[in-house]
mmCIF file with all atom_site columns, C-alpha atoms in Angstrom:
data_model
loop_
_atom_site.group_PDB
_atom_site.id
_atom_site.type_symbol
_atom_site.label_atom_id
_atom_site.label_alt_id
_atom_site.label_comp_id
_atom_site.label_asym_id
_atom_site.label_entity_id
_atom_site.label_seq_id
_atom_site.pdbx_PDB_ins_code
_atom_site.Cartn_x
_atom_site.Cartn_y
_atom_site.Cartn_z
_atom_site.occupancy
_atom_site.B_iso_or_equiv
_atom_site.pdbx_formal_charge
_atom_site.auth_seq_id
_atom_site.auth_comp_id
_atom_site.auth_asym_id
_atom_site.auth_atom_id
_atom_site.pdbx_PDB_model_num
ATOM 1   C CA . LEU A 1 1   ? 185.254 136.705 213.036 1.00 79.00 ? 1   LEU A CA 1
ATOM 2   C CA . ALA A 1 2   ? 184.249 139.896 211.214 1.00 84.00 ? 2   ALA A CA 1
ATOM 3   C CA . ALA A 1 3   ? 184.969 138.250 207.852 1.00 86.00 ? 3   ALA A CA 1
ATOM 4   C CA . LEU A 1 4   ? 182.791 135.278 208.766 1.00 84.00 ? 4   LEU A CA 1
ATOM 5   C CA . SER A 1 5   ? 180.012 137.643 209.800 1.00 86.00 ? 5   SER A CA 1
ATOM 6   C CA . ARG A 1 6   ? 180.237 139.490 206.456 1.00 88.00 ? 6   ARG A CA 1
ATOM 7   C CA . THR A 1 7   ? 180.202 136.183 204.545 1.00 91.00 ? 7   THR A CA 1
ATOM 8   C CA . LEU A 1 8   ? 177.111 134.966 206.392 1.00 92.00 ? 8   LEU A CA 1
ATOM 9   C CA . ASN A 1 9   ? 175.467 138.348 205.875 1.00 92.00 ? 9   ASN A CA 1
ATOM 10  C CA . ASP A 1 10  ? 176.214 138.159 202.129 1.00 93.00 ? 10  ASP A CA 1
ATOM 11  C CA . ILE A 1 11  ? 174.739 134.635 201.920 1.00 94.00 ? 11  ILE A CA 1
ATOM 12  C CA . VAL A 1 12  ? 171.563 135.726 203.732 1.00 95.00 ? 12  VAL A CA 1
ATOM 13  C CA . ASN A 1 13  ? 171.223 138.758 201.447 1.00 94.00 ? 13  ASN A CA 1
ATOM 14  C CA . GLN A 1 14  ? 171.682 136.619 198.334 1.00 96.00 ? 14  GLN A CA 1
ATOM 15  C CA . ARG A 1 15  ? 168.990 134.176 199.471 1.00 96.00 ? 15  ARG A CA 1
ATOM 16  C CA . ARG A 1 16  ? 166.659 137.039 200.337 1.00 96.00 ? 16  ARG A CA 1
ATOM 17  C CA . SER A 1 17  ? 167.223 138.509 196.897 1.00 96.00 ? 17  SER A CA 1
ATOM 18  C CA . ARG A 1 18  ? 166.559 135.150 195.198 1.00 95.00 ? 18  ARG A CA 1
ATOM 19  C CA . THR A 1 19  ? 163.363 134.684 197.218 1.00 95.00 ? 19  THR A CA 1
ATOM 20  C CA . GLN A 1 20  ? 162.138 138.167 196.267 1.00 96.00 ? 20  GLN A CA 1
ATOM 21  C CA . TYR A 1 21  ? 162.920 137.482 192.609 1.00 96.00 ? 21  TYR A CA 1
ATOM 22  C CA . SER A 1 22  ? 161.101 134.155 192.797 1.00 95.00 ? 22  SER A CA 1
ATOM 23  C CA . GLU A 1 23  ? 157.999 135.878 194.207 1.00 93.00 ? 23  GLU A CA 1
ATOM 24  C CA . TYR A 1 24  ? 158.243 138.507 191.468 1.00 95.00 ? 24  TYR A CA 1
ATOM 25  C CA . LEU A 1 25  ? 158.329 135.776 188.785 1.00 94.00 ? 25  LEU A CA 1
ATOM 26  C CA . LYS A 1 26  ? 155.304 134.036 190.340 1.00 91.00 ? 26  LYS A CA 1
ATOM 27  C CA . ASP A 1 27  ? 153.386 137.323 190.268 1.00 89.00 ? 27  ASP A CA 1
ATOM 28  C CA . CYS A 1 28  ? 154.342 137.864 186.625 1.00 89.00 ? 28  CYS A CA 1
ATOM 29  C CA . ILE A 1 29  ? 153.147 134.375 185.683 1.00 87.00 ? 29  ILE A CA 1
ATOM 30  C CA . ASP A 1 30  ? 149.836 134.955 187.475 1.00 82.00 ? 30  ASP A CA 1
ATOM 31  C CA . VAL A 1 31  ? 149.301 138.207 185.578 1.00 83.00 ? 31  VAL A CA 1
ATOM 32  C CA . ILE A 1 32  ? 150.136 136.552 182.262 1.00 82.00 ? 32  ILE A CA 1
ATOM 33  C CA . LEU A 1 33  ? 147.823 133.585 182.850 1.00 77.00 ? 33  LEU A CA 1
ATOM 34  C CA . TRP A 1 34  ? 144.851 135.213 184.517 1.00 76.00 ? 34  TRP A CA 1
ATOM 35  C CA . ASP A 1 35  ? 144.814 138.749 183.121 1.00 77.00 ? 35  ASP A CA 1
ATOM 36  C CA . TYR A 1 36  ? 146.554 138.813 179.753 1.00 76.00 ? 36  TYR A CA 1
ATOM 37  C CA . LEU A 1 37  ? 145.844 135.366 178.260 1.00 74.00 ? 37  LEU A CA 1
ATOM 38  C CA . ARG A 1 38  ? 142.236 135.236 179.403 1.00 70.00 ? 38  ARG A CA 1
ATOM 39  C CA . VAL A 1 39  ? 141.503 138.445 177.483 1.00 72.00 ? 39  VAL A CA 1
ATOM 40  C CA . ARG A 1 40  ? 143.523 137.318 174.461 1.00 72.00 ? 40  ARG A CA 1
ATOM 41  C CA . LEU A 1 41  ? 141.820 133.905 174.248 1.00 68.00 ? 41  LEU A CA 1
ATOM 42  C CA . THR A 1 42  ? 138.243 135.158 174.652 1.00 64.00 ? 42  THR A CA 1
ATOM 43  C CA . PRO A 1 43  ? 137.774 136.110 170.968 1.00 63.00 ? 43  PRO A CA 1
ATOM 44  C CA . ALA A 1 44  ? 138.885 132.593 169.958 1.00 61.00 ? 44  ALA A CA 1
ATOM 45  C CA . ILE A 1 45  ? 136.054 130.906 171.847 1.00 62.00 ? 45  ILE A CA 1
ATOM 46  C CA . PRO A 1 46  ? 133.307 129.970 169.366 1.00 66.00 ? 46  PRO A CA 1
ATOM 47  C CA . PRO A 1 47  ? 129.715 131.046 169.961 1.00 68.00 ? 47  PRO A CA 1
ATOM 48  C CA . VAL A 1 48  ? 127.414 128.697 171.835 1.00 67.00 ? 48  VAL A CA 1
ATOM 49  C CA . ASP A 1 49  ? 125.402 126.498 169.450 1.00 72.00 ? 49  ASP A CA 1
ATOM 50  C CA . PHE A 1 50  ? 121.993 126.195 171.085 1.00 75.00 ? 50  PHE A CA 1
ATOM 51  C CA . ASN A 1 51  ? 120.831 123.875 168.266 1.00 79.00 ? 51  ASN A CA 1
ATOM 52  C CA . LEU A 1 52  ? 122.972 120.988 169.476 1.00 73.00 ? 52  LEU A CA 1
ATOM 53  C CA . PRO A 1 53  ? 120.816 118.209 170.881 1.00 73.00 ? 53  PRO A CA 1
ATOM 54  C CA . PRO A 1 54  ? 121.058 117.376 174.590 1.00 74.00 ? 54  PRO A CA 1
ATOM 55  C CA . GLY A 1 55  ? 123.255 114.504 175.686 1.00 74.00 ? 55  GLY A CA 1
ATOM 56  C CA . GLU A 1 56  ? 126.830 113.557 174.935 1.00 76.00 ? 56  GLU A CA 1
ATOM 57  C CA . VAL A 1 57  ? 128.340 114.762 171.686 1.00 76.00 ? 57  VAL A CA 1
ATOM 58  C CA . ARG A 1 58  ? 130.077 112.013 169.697 1.00 83.00 ? 58  ARG A CA 1
ATOM 59  C CA . HIS A 1 59  ? 130.587 113.802 166.333 1.00 82.00 ? 59  HIS A CA 1
ATOM 60  C CA . LEU A 1 60  ? 130.989 117.477 165.467 1.00 79.00 ? 60  LEU A CA 1
ATOM 61  C CA . ASP A 1 61  ? 132.032 119.278 162.260 1.00 78.00 ? 61  ASP A CA 1
ATOM 62  C CA . GLY A 1 62  ? 133.882 116.323 160.739 1.00 82.00 ? 62  GLY A CA 1
ATOM 63  C CA . TYR A 1 63  ? 135.480 115.187 163.989 1.00 85.00 ? 63  TYR A CA 1
ATOM 64  C CA . ASP A 1 64  ? 134.795 112.014 165.965 1.00 88.00 ? 64  ASP A CA 1
ATOM 65  C CA . PHE A 1 65  ? 135.151 112.126 169.731 1.00 89.00 ? 65  PHE A CA 1
ATOM 66  C CA . THR A 1 66  ? 137.246 109.200 170.928 1.00 89.00 ? 66  THR A CA 1
ATOM 67  C CA . ALA A 1 67  ? 138.755 108.820 174.397 1.00 90.00 ? 67  ALA A CA 1
ATOM 68  C CA . LEU A 1 68  ? 137.772 110.859 177.441 1.00 91.00 ? 68  LEU A CA 1
ATOM 69  C CA . VAL A 1 69  ? 141.001 112.617 178.457 1.00 93.00 ? 69  VAL A CA 1
ATOM 70  C CA . GLY A 1 70  ? 139.742 114.302 181.599 1.00 91.00 ? 70  GLY A CA 1
ATOM 71  C CA . SER A 1 71  ? 136.724 115.490 183.485 1.00 88.00 ? 71  SER A CA 1
ATOM 72  C CA . GLY A 1 72  ? 136.250 118.474 185.759 1.00 81.00 ? 72  GLY A CA 1
ATOM 73  C CA . VAL A 1 73  ? 133.811 120.923 187.274 1.00 75.00 ? 73  VAL A CA 1
ATOM 74  C CA . TYR A 1 74  ? 133.162 122.774 184.017 1.00 74.00 ? 74  TYR A CA 1
ATOM 75  C CA . GLY A 1 75  ? 133.066 119.875 181.561 1.00 82.00 ? 75  GLY A CA 1
ATOM 76  C CA . ASN A 1 76  ? 134.852 116.988 179.892 1.00 87.00 ? 76  ASN A CA 1
ATOM 77  C CA . VAL A 1 77  ? 137.900 116.939 177.618 1.00 90.00 ? 77  VAL A CA 1
ATOM 78  C CA . TYR A 1 78  ? 137.911 114.440 174.738 1.00 91.00 ? 78  TYR A CA 1
ATOM 79  C CA . LYS A 1 79  ? 140.496 113.421 172.194 1.00 91.00 ? 79  LYS A CA 1
ATOM 80  C CA . VAL A 1 80  ? 139.107 114.076 168.698 1.00 90.00 ? 80  VAL A CA 1
ATOM 81  C CA . VAL A 1 81  ? 140.063 112.585 165.334 1.00 88.00 ? 81  VAL A CA 1
ATOM 82  C CA . HIS A 1 82  ? 139.192 114.125 161.971 1.00 86.00 ? 82  HIS A CA 1
ATOM 83  C CA . ARG A 1 83  ? 137.148 111.735 159.824 1.00 82.00 ? 83  ARG A CA 1
ATOM 84  C CA . ASP A 1 84  ? 139.220 112.441 156.700 1.00 80.00 ? 84  ASP A CA 1
ATOM 85  C CA . GLY A 1 85  ? 142.537 111.770 158.438 1.00 70.00 ? 85  GLY A CA 1
ATOM 86  C CA . GLY A 1 86  ? 145.505 113.167 156.527 1.00 64.00 ? 86  GLY A CA 1
ATOM 87  C CA . ALA A 1 87  ? 146.834 116.547 157.610 1.00 61.00 ? 87  ALA A CA 1
ATOM 88  C CA . HIS A 1 88  ? 143.884 116.986 159.976 1.00 60.00 ? 88  HIS A CA 1
ATOM 89  C CA . ASN A 1 89  ? 144.806 113.821 161.859 1.00 65.00 ? 89  ASN A CA 1
ATOM 90  C CA . ARG A 1 90  ? 147.221 115.352 164.340 1.00 73.00 ? 90  ARG A CA 1
ATOM 91  C CA . SER A 1 91  ? 146.461 114.933 168.030 1.00 77.00 ? 91  SER A CA 1
ATOM 92  C CA . GLN A 1 92  ? 143.732 117.352 169.115 1.00 86.00 ? 92  GLN A CA 1
ATOM 93  C CA . VAL A 1 93  ? 141.403 117.702 172.074 1.00 87.00 ? 93  VAL A CA 1
ATOM 94  C CA . VAL A 1 94  ? 138.153 119.543 172.683 1.00 86.00 ? 94  VAL A CA 1
ATOM 95  C CA . LYS A 1 95  ? 136.482 120.635 175.888 1.00 84.00 ? 95  LYS A CA 1
ATOM 96  C CA . VAL A 1 96  ? 132.741 119.987 176.081 1.00 82.00 ? 96  VAL A CA 1
ATOM 97  C CA . VAL A 1 97  ? 130.874 122.247 178.497 1.00 78.00 ? 97  VAL A CA 1
ATOM 98  C CA . ALA A 1 98  ? 127.263 121.636 179.575 1.00 73.00 ? 98  ALA A CA 1
ATOM 99  C CA . LYS A 1 99  ? 125.182 124.270 177.802 1.00 66.00 ? 99  LYS A CA 1
ATOM 100 C CA . SER A 1 100 ? 122.604 124.442 180.598 1.00 68.00 ? 100 SER A CA 1
ATOM 101 C CA . GLY A 1 101 ? 124.745 126.933 182.536 1.00 67.00 ? 101 GLY A CA 1
ATOM 102 C CA . ILE A 1 102 ? 125.891 128.987 179.529 1.00 66.00 ? 102 ILE A CA 1
ATOM 103 C CA . LYS A 1 103 ? 124.003 132.114 178.510 1.00 67.00 ? 103 LYS A CA 1
ATOM 104 C CA . ASP A 1 104 ? 126.788 133.794 176.493 1.00 64.00 ? 104 ASP A CA 1
ATOM 105 C CA . VAL A 1 105 ? 130.565 133.689 176.008 1.00 60.00 ? 105 VAL A CA 1
ATOM 106 C CA . SER A 1 106 ? 131.242 135.634 179.227 1.00 66.00 ? 106 SER A CA 1
ATOM 107 C CA . ASP A 1 107 ? 130.061 132.556 181.147 1.00 65.00 ? 107 ASP A CA 1
ATOM 108 C CA . LEU A 1 108 ? 133.008 130.634 179.653 1.00 62.00 ? 108 LEU A CA 1
ATOM 109 C CA . THR A 1 109 ? 135.663 133.183 180.633 1.00 60.00 ? 109 THR A CA 1
ATOM 110 C CA . THR A 1 110 ? 135.018 133.496 184.349 1.00 50.00 ? 110 THR A CA 1
#
């Protein structure tokens, strides 16, 4: 009976340890996504072009917007194709955000 009790105790301790490790990994992923990557990606966001006309963008810097991939609270995501094709013609997407709510790049990172 004592051996069975020790075995059950070992199993419970192993599961507790796995659960704690799982929570630790979730916390690490949250820090990586929301603290580290957000700061690292901010410099890569281009400046807002206030000269773009209002309405939906269909062409931009040699790219044609094709299919709408998704839509959300902050904007729409479109598949884009480079007009020249070739090496530029790999699958790419772009997120289009309504400029009415954007005053500077910090509005895109929050």
